[in-house]
Coordinates of C-alpha atoms in Angstrom, one line a residue:
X1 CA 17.5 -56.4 218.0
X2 CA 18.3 -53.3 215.9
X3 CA 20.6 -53.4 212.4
X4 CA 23.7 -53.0 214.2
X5 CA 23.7 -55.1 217.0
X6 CA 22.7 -58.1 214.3
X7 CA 25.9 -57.5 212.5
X8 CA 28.0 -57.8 215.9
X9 CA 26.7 -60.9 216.1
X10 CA 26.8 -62.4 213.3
X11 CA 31.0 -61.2 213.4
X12 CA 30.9 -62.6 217.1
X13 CA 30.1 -66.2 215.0
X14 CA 32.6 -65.8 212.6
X15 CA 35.6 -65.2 215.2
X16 CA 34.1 -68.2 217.4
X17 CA 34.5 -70.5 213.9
X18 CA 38.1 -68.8 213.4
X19 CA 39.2 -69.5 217.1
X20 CA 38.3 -73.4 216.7
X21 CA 40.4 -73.2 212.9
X22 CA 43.7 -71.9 215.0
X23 CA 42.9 -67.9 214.8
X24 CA 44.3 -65.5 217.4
X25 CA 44.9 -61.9 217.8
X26 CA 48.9 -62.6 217.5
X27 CA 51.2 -60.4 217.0
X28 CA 53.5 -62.5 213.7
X29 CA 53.3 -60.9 210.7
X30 CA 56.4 -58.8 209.1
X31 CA 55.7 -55.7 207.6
X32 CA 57.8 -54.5 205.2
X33 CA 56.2 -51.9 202.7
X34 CA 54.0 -49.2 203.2
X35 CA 51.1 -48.0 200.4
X36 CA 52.2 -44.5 200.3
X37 CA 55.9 -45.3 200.0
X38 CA 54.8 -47.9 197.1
X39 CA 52.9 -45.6 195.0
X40 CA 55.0 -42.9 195.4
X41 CA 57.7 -44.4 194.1
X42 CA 56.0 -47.2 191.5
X43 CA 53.3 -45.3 190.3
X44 CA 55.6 -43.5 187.8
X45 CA 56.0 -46.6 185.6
X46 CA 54.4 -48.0 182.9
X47 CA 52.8 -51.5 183.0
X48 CA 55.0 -53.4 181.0
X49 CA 58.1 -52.4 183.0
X50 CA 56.5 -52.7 186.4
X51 CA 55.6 -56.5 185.6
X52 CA 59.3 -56.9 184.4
X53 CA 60.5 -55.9 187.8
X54 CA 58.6 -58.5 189.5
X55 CA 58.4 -56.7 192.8
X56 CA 57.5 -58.1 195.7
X57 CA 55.8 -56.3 198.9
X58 CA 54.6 -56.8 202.2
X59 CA 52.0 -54.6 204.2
X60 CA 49.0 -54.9 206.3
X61 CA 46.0 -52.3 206.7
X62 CA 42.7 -51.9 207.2
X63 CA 39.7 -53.1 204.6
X64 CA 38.2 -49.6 203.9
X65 CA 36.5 -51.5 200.4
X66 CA 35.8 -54.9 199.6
X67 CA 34.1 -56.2 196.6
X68 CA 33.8 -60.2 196.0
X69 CA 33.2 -60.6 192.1
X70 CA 33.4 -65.0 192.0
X71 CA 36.2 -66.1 191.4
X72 CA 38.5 -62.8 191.7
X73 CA 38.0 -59.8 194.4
X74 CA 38.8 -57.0 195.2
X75 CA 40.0 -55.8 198.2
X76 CA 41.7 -52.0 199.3
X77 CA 43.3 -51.4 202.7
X78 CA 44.8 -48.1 204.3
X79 CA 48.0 -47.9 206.8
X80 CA 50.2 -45.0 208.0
X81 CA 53.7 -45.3 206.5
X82 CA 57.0 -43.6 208.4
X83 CA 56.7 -40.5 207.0
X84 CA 53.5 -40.0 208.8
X85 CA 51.6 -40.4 205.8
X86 CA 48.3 -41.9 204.9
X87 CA 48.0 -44.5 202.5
X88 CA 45.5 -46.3 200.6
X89 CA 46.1 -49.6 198.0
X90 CA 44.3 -52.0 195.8
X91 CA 44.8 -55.8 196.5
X92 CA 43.9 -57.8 193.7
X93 CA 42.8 -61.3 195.0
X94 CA 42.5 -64.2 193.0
X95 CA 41.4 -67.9 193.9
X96 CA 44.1 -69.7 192.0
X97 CA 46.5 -68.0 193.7
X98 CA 45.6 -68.1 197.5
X99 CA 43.8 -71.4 197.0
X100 CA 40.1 -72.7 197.2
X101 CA 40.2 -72.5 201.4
X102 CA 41.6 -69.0 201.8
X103 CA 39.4 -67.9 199.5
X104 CA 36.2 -69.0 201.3
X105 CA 38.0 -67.5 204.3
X106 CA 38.7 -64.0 202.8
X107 CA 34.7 -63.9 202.1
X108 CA 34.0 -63.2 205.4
X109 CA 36.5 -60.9 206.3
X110 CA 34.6 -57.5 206.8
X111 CA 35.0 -54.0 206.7
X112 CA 37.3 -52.9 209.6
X113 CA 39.4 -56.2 210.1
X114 CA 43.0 -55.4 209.7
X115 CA 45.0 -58.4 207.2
X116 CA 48.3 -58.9 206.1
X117 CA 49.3 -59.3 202.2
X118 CA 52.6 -60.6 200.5
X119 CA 52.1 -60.4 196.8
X120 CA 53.7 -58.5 193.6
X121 CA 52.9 -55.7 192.2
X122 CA 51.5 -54.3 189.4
X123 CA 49.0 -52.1 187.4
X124 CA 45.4 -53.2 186.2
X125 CA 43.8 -52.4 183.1
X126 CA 42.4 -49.4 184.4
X127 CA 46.4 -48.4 185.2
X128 CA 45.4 -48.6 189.1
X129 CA 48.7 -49.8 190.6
X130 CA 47.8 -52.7 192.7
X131 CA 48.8 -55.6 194.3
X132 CA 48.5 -59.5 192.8
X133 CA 48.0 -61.3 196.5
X134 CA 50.0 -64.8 196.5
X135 CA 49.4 -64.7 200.7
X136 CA 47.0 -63.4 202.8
X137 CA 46.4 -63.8 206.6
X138 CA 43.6 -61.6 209.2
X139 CA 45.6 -60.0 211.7
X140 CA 43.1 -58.3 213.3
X141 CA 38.9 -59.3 213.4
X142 CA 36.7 -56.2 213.8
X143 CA 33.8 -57.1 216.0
X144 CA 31.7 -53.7 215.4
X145 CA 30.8 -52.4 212.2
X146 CA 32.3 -49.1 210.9
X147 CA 29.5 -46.3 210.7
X148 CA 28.1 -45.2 207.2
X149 CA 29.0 -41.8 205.3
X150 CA 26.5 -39.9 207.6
X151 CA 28.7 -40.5 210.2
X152 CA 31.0 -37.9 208.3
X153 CA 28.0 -35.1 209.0
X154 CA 27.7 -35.6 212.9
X155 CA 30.4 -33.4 213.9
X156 CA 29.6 -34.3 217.7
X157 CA 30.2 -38.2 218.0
X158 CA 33.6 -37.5 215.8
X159 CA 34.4 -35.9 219.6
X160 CA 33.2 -38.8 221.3
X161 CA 34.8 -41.7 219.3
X162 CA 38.1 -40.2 217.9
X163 CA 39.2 -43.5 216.6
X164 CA 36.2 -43.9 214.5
X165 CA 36.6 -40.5 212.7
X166 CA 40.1 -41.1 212.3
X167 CA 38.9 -44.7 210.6
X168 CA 36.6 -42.7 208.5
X169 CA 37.9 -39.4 207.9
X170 CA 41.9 -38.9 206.6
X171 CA 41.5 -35.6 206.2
X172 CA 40.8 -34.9 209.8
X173 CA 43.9 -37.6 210.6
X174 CA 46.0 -34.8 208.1
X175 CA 45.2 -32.2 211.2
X176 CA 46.6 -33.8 213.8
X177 CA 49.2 -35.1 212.1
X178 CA 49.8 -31.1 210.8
X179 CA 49.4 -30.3 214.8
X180 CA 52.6 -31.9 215.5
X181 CA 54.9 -31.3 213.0
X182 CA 53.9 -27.5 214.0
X183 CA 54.9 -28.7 217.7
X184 CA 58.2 -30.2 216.4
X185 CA 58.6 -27.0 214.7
X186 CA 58.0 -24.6 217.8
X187 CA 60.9 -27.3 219.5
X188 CA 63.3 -26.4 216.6
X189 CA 62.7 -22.7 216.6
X190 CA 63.4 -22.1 220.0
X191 CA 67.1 -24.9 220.1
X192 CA 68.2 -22.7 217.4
X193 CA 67.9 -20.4 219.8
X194 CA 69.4 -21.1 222.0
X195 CA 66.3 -22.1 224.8
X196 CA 66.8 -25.4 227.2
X197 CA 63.1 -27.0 227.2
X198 CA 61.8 -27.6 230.8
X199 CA 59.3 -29.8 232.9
X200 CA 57.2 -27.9 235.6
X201 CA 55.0 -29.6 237.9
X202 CA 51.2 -29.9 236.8
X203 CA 50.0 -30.2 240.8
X204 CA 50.2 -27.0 242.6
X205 CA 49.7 -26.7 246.4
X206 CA 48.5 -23.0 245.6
X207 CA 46.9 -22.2 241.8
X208 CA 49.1 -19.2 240.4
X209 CA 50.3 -17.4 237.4
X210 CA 46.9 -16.5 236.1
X211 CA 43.6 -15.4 237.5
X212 CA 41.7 -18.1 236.5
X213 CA 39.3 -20.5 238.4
X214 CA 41.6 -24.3 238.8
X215 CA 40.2 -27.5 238.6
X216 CA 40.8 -29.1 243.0
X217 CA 41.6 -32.7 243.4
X218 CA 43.0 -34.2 246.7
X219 CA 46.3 -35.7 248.1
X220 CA 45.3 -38.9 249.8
X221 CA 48.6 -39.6 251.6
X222 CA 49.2 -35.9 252.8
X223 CA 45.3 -35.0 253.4
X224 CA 45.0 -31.6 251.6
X225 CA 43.5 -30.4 248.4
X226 CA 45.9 -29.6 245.4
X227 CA 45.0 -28.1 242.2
X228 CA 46.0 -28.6 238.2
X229 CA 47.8 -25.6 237.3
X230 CA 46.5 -22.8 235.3
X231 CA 50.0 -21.7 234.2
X232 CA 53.4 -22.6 234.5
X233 CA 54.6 -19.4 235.7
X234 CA 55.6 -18.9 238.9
X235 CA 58.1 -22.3 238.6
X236 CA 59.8 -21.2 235.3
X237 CA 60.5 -17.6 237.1
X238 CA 61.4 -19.9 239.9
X239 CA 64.1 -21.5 237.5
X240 CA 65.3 -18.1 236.4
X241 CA 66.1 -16.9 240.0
X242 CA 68.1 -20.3 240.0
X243 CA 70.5 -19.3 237.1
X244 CA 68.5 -20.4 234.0
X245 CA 68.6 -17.7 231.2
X246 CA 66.5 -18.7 228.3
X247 CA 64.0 -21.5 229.4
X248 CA 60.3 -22.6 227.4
X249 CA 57.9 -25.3 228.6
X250 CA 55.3 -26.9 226.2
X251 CA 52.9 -27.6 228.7
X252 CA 49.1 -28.7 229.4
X253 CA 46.9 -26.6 231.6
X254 CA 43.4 -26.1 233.4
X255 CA 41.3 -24.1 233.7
X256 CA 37.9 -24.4 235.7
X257 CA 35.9 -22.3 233.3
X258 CA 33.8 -21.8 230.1
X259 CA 33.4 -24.1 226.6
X260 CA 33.4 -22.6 223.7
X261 CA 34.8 -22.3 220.2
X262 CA 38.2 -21.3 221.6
X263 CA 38.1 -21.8 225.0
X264 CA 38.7 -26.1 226.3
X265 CA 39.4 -26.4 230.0
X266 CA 42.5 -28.4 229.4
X267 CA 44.6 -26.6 226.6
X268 CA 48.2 -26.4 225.5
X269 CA 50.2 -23.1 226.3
X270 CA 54.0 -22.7 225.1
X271 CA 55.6 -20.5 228.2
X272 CA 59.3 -18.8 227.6
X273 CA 61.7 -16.5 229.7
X274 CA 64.8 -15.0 229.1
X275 CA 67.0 -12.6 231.1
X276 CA 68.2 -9.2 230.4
X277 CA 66.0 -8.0 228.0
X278 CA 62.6 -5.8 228.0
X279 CA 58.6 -6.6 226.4
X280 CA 59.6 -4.6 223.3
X281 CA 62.2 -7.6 222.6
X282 CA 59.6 -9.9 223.4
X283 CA 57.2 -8.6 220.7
X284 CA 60.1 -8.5 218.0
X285 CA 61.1 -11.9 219.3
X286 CA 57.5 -13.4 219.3
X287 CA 56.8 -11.5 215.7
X288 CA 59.6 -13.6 214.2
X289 CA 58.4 -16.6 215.8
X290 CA 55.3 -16.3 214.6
X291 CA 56.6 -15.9 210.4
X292 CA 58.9 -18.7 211.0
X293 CA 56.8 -21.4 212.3
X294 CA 53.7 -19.9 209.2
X295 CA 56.3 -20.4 206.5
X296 CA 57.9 -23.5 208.2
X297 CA 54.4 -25.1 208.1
X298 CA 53.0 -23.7 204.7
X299 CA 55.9 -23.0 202.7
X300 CA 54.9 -19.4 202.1
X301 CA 53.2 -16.3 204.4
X302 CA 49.9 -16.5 203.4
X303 CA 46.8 -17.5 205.4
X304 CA 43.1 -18.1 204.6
X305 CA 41.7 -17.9 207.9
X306 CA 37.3 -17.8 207.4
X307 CA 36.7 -15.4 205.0
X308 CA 40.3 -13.3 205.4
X309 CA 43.7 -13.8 204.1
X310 CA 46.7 -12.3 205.0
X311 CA 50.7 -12.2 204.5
X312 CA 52.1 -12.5 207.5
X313 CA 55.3 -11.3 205.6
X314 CA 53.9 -8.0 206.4
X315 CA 55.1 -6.2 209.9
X316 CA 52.7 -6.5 212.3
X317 CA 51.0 -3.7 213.6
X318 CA 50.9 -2.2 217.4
X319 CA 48.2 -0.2 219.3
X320 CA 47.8 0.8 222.5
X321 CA 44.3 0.0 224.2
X322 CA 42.9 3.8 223.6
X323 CA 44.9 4.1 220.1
X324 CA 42.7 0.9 219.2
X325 CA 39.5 1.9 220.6
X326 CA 40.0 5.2 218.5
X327 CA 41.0 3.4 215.3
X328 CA 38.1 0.7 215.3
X329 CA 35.2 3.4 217.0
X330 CA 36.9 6.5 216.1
X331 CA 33.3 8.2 217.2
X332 CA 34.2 7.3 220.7
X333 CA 37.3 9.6 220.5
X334 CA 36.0 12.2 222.6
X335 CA 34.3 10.0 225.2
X336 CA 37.2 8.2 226.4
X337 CA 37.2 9.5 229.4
X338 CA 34.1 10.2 230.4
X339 CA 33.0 7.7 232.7
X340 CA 29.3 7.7 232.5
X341 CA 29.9 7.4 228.8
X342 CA 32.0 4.3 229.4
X343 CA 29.9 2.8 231.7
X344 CA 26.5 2.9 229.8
X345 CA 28.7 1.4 226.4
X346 CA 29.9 -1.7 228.8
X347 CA 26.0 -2.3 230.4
X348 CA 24.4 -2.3 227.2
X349 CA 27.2 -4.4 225.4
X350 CA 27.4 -6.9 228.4
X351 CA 24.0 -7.9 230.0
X352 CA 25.6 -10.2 232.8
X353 CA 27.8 -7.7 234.4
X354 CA 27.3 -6.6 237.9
X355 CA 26.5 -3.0 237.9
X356 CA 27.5 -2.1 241.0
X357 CA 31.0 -3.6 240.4
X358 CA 31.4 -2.1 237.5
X359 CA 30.2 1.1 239.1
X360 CA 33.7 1.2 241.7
X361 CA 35.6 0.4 238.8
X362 CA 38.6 3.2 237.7
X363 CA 38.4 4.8 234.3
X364 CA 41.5 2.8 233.0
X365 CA 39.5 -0.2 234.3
X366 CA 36.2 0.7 231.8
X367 CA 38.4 1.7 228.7
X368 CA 39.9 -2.1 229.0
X369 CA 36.4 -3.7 229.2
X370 CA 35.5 -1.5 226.5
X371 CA 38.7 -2.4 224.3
X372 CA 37.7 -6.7 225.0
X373 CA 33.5 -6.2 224.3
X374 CA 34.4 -3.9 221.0
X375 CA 37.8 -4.1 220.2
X376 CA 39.2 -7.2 220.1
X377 CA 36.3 -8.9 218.0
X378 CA 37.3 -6.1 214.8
X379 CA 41.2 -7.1 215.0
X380 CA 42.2 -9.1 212.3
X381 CA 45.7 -8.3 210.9
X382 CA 48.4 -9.8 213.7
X383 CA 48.4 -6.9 216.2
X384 CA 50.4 -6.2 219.5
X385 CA 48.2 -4.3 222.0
X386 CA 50.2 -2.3 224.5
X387 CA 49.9 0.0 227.5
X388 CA 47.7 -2.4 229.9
X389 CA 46.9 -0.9 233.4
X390 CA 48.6 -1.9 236.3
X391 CA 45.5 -3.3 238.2
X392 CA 45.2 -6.0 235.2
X393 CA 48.6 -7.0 235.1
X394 CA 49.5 -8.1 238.7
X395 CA 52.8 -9.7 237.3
X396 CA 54.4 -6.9 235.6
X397 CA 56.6 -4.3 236.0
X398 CA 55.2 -1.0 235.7
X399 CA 56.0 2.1 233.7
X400 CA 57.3 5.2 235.0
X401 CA 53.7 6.4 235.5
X402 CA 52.6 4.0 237.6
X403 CA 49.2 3.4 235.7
X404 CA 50.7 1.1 233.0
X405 CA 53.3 -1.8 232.6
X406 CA 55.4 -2.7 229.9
X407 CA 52.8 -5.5 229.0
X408 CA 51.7 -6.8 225.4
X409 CA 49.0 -9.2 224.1
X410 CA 49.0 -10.6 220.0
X411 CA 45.6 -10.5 218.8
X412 CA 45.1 -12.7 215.2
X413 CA 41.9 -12.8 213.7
X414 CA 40.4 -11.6 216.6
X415 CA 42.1 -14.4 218.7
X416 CA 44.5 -13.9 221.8
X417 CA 47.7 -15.6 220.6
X418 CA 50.0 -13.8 223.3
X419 CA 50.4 -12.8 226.1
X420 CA 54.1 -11.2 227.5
X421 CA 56.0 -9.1 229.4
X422 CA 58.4 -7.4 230.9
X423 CA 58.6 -9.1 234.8
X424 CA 58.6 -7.7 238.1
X425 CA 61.4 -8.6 240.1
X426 CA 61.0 -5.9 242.9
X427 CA 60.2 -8.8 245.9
X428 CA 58.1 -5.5 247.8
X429 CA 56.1 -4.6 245.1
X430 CA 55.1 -8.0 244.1
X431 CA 53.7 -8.7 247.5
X432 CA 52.0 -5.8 247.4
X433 CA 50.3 -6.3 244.5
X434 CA 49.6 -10.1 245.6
X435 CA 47.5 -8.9 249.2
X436 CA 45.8 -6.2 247.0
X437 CA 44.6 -9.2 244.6
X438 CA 43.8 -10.8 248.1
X439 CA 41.5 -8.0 249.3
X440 CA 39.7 -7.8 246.2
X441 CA 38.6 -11.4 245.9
X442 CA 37.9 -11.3 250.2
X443 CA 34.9 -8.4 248.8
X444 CA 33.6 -11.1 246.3
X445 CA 33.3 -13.6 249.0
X446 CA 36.1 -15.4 247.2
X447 CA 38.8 -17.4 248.8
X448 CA 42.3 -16.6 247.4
X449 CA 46.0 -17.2 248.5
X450 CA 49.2 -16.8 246.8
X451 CA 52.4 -18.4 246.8
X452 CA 54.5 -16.9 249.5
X453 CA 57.6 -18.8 248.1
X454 CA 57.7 -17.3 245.5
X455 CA 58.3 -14.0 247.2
X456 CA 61.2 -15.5 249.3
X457 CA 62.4 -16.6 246.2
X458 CA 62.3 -13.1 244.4
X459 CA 63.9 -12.1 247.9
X460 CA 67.2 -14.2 246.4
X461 CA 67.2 -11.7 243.1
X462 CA 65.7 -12.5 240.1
X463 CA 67.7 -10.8 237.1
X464 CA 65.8 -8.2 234.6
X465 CA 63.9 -10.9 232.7
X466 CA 60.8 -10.9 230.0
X467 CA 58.4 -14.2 229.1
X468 CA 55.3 -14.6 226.6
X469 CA 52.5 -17.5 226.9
X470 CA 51.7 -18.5 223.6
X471 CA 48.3 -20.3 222.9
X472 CA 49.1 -23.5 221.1
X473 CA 45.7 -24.6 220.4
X474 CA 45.0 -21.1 218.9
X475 CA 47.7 -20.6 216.7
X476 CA 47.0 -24.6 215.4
X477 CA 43.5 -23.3 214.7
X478 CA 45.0 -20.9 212.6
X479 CA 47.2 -22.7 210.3
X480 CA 44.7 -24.9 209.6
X481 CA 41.5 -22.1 208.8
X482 CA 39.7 -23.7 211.9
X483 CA 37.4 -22.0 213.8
X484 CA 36.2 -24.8 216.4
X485 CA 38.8 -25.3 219.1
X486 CA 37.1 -28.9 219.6
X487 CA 38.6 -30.1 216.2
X488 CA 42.1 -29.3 217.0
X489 CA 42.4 -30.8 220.0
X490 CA 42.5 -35.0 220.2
X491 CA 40.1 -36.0 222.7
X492 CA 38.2 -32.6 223.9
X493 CA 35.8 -32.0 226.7
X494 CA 32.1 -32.8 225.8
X495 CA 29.2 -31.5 227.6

């Protein structure tokens, strides 16, 4: 039997003994205190004062430290107070105050058990404010021992056992904590202006919004397959034809497709439409969304993100895809469009790629799997690409060539972080574009459909309108300099 499983039973023993004494998980004890609150406000005062005050407290937590020293221990235990902070506080213990019996009982309490205190306060020799115990009762009996400071170093199982490495590790609490006071905040931004939140539904009969791979599951009562959505889009443009003006959805979805440092298959996406305005609002819109929710979070414009820091106070900058290619690989100014140039560039920067694929493929086609393989990787400042072609941007309207529409995407640190446009609302066009999408995935042997309702629906009128997907995830990765996906996210998918 190895180390661990001989501690589980030896704890086993001690909550059989408990049981027959009257123990039981119950759910009695008033808490009235909380560490952090405590310190922050009593930790000011000096030691004489603090034991003329003679105050009183109540809390529970859990024993992070324990040291038994005869007749005296120590004891220190961590909560969460109100204000969604962490909290950790010294309990003095002595035997002539809880009595001989408690205090053979508090011996084997162990690391991990969760116990409630009601004692006064006040500040040891070392000026440590603490608490003087007069009651203590277990609350809670941890049966498994928590894992040693190596556990800290093995980045995987903190995946794997979430609650452990939020047991173990505040800091990494701090993030997720961070991660929704930044979600609270994107809620705030967009009431003050003016936006009604939304609920779209996360089954689809038909995936659409995105081209992306969806996860299939199946509808036992009505016998047909139905997927997770990969974007909310089609139902909030949906809502727009019905009369909504400014809508956003903070919303989960799925995609069916690669792990990696940014990429989880279930992620977080803030989607938002309004009417009557154009892509070139959306970016000015997005921009200021962007500064608000920085300083908002860090009380200033500046972000160490890896080895870069910038002031997002700064105006961000805007390319389109060939002004960027000639700014980042100004020697490929003259090769643009020169296909045999563009084609050998993408083969040797992208092994996998099916040659004769890329072979059919339209010079406006190459320069934008030029612009992802060299490009994107060397933008760092916040950028707004423009001027996408029209074959990549099946949703959007087009420009009055044809070739392009009125389509942006925010890079950050070489991250996608948006993704917006101006929408097509022409009901014709849209299905054309939709059975061209068909055709194309027919020739890869791929199944596709699209959702005819909502061409009736754009058949009804849908006014002028613009929308942006935002990458929650991303921009959380961000604000917090990191560069793993995994550790922003609660429970993330594991291999």
């Amino acid at each position: 039997m190895n180390k661990k499983n001989i501690i589980i039973k030896k704890r086993r023993k001690k909550l059989k003994i408990l049981r027959l004494s009257g123990y039981s998980y119950k759910n009695n004890f008033c808490v009235k205190n909380k560490s952090y609150d405590i310190i922050k406000k009593y930790n000011i005062l000096n030691k004489i004062y603090l034991n003329l005050l003679n105050i009183k407290v109540s809390l529970s937590g859990r024993i992070i430290l324990k040291r038994i020293m005869g007749k005296i221990s120590f004891f220190n235990i961590r909560d969460f107070s109100k204000k969604n902070k962490i909290g950790i506080i010294q309990l003095y213990i002595n035997l002539n105050n809880i009595g001989n019996k408690k205090y053979i009982e508090i011996k084997n309490y162990d690391l991990g058990d969760i116990i409630g205190i009601i004692g006064i306060l006040f500040k040891t020799n070392t000026n440590e404010l603490s608490v003087n115990v007069n009651k203590i009762k277990l609350i809670t009996k941890s049966l498994r021992p928590l894992p040693n400071k190596i556990y800290n170093n093995l980045n995987y199982k903190k995946y794997y056992k979430r609650y452990l490495d939020f047991i173990m590790n505040s800091e990494n609490m701090n993030i997720f904590i961070k991660r929704i006071m930044i979600i609270n905040k994107i809620r705030s931004f967009f009431k003050k202006n003016n936006f009604l939140e939304v609920e779209t539904p996360i089954l689809h009969n038909i995936p659409g919004g995105a081209e992306a791979i969806p996860f299939i599951t199946y509808h036992n009562k009505f016998y047909k397959k139905m997927f997770l959505r990969i974007s909310p889009e089609l139902y909030l443009k949906k809502l727009i034809i019905g009369g909504f003006e400014r809508i956003y959805e903070i919303n989960k979805s799925f995609r069916n497709e690669g792990i990696s440092s940014t990429h989880n298959p279930e992620f977080t996406i803030l989607e938002f439409y309004i009417t009557y305005v154009n892509y070139k609002w959306i970016m000015k819109f997005v921009e200021k969304f962007i500064k608000n929710i920085i300083y908002k979070t860090n009380k200033n414009y500046i972000i160490n993100y890896k080895n870069f820091k910038i002031n997002f106070k700064k105006k961000f900058k805007k390319y389109s895809i060939l002004q960027a290619i000639i700014k980042y690989k100004p020697k490929y100014k003259n090769y643009l469009f020169n296909f045999n140039f563009l084609y050998n560039k993408i083969l040797k920067n992208k092994k996998k790629i099916n040659k004769i694929k890329l072979f059919k493929y339209t010079i406006l086609e190459l320069q934008y799997i030029l612009f992802e393989i060299k490009i994107i990787p060397k933008i760092i400042f916040p950028t707004f690409i423009i001027n996408y072609p029209s074959l990549n941007s099946p949703l959007s309207l087009r420009k009055k060539n044809k070739f392009f529409t009125e389509r942006f995407e925010l890079f950050i640190f070489n991250l996608e972080i948006a993704n917006g446009f101006t929408e097509l609302n022409d009901p014709e066009d849209q299905d054309i574009r939709f059975n061209k999408q068909i055709l194309e995935k027919n020739k890869k042997n791929i199944k596709y459909n699209y959702d005819y309702d909502y061409i009736k629906a754009l058949e009804y009128g849908m006014p002028p309108t613009s929308g942006c997907g935002i990458g929650i995830d991303r921009l959380v990765m961000i604000l917090n300099n990191i560069s793993n996906i995994k550790d922003i996210i609660l429970f993330p998918y594991i291999k």
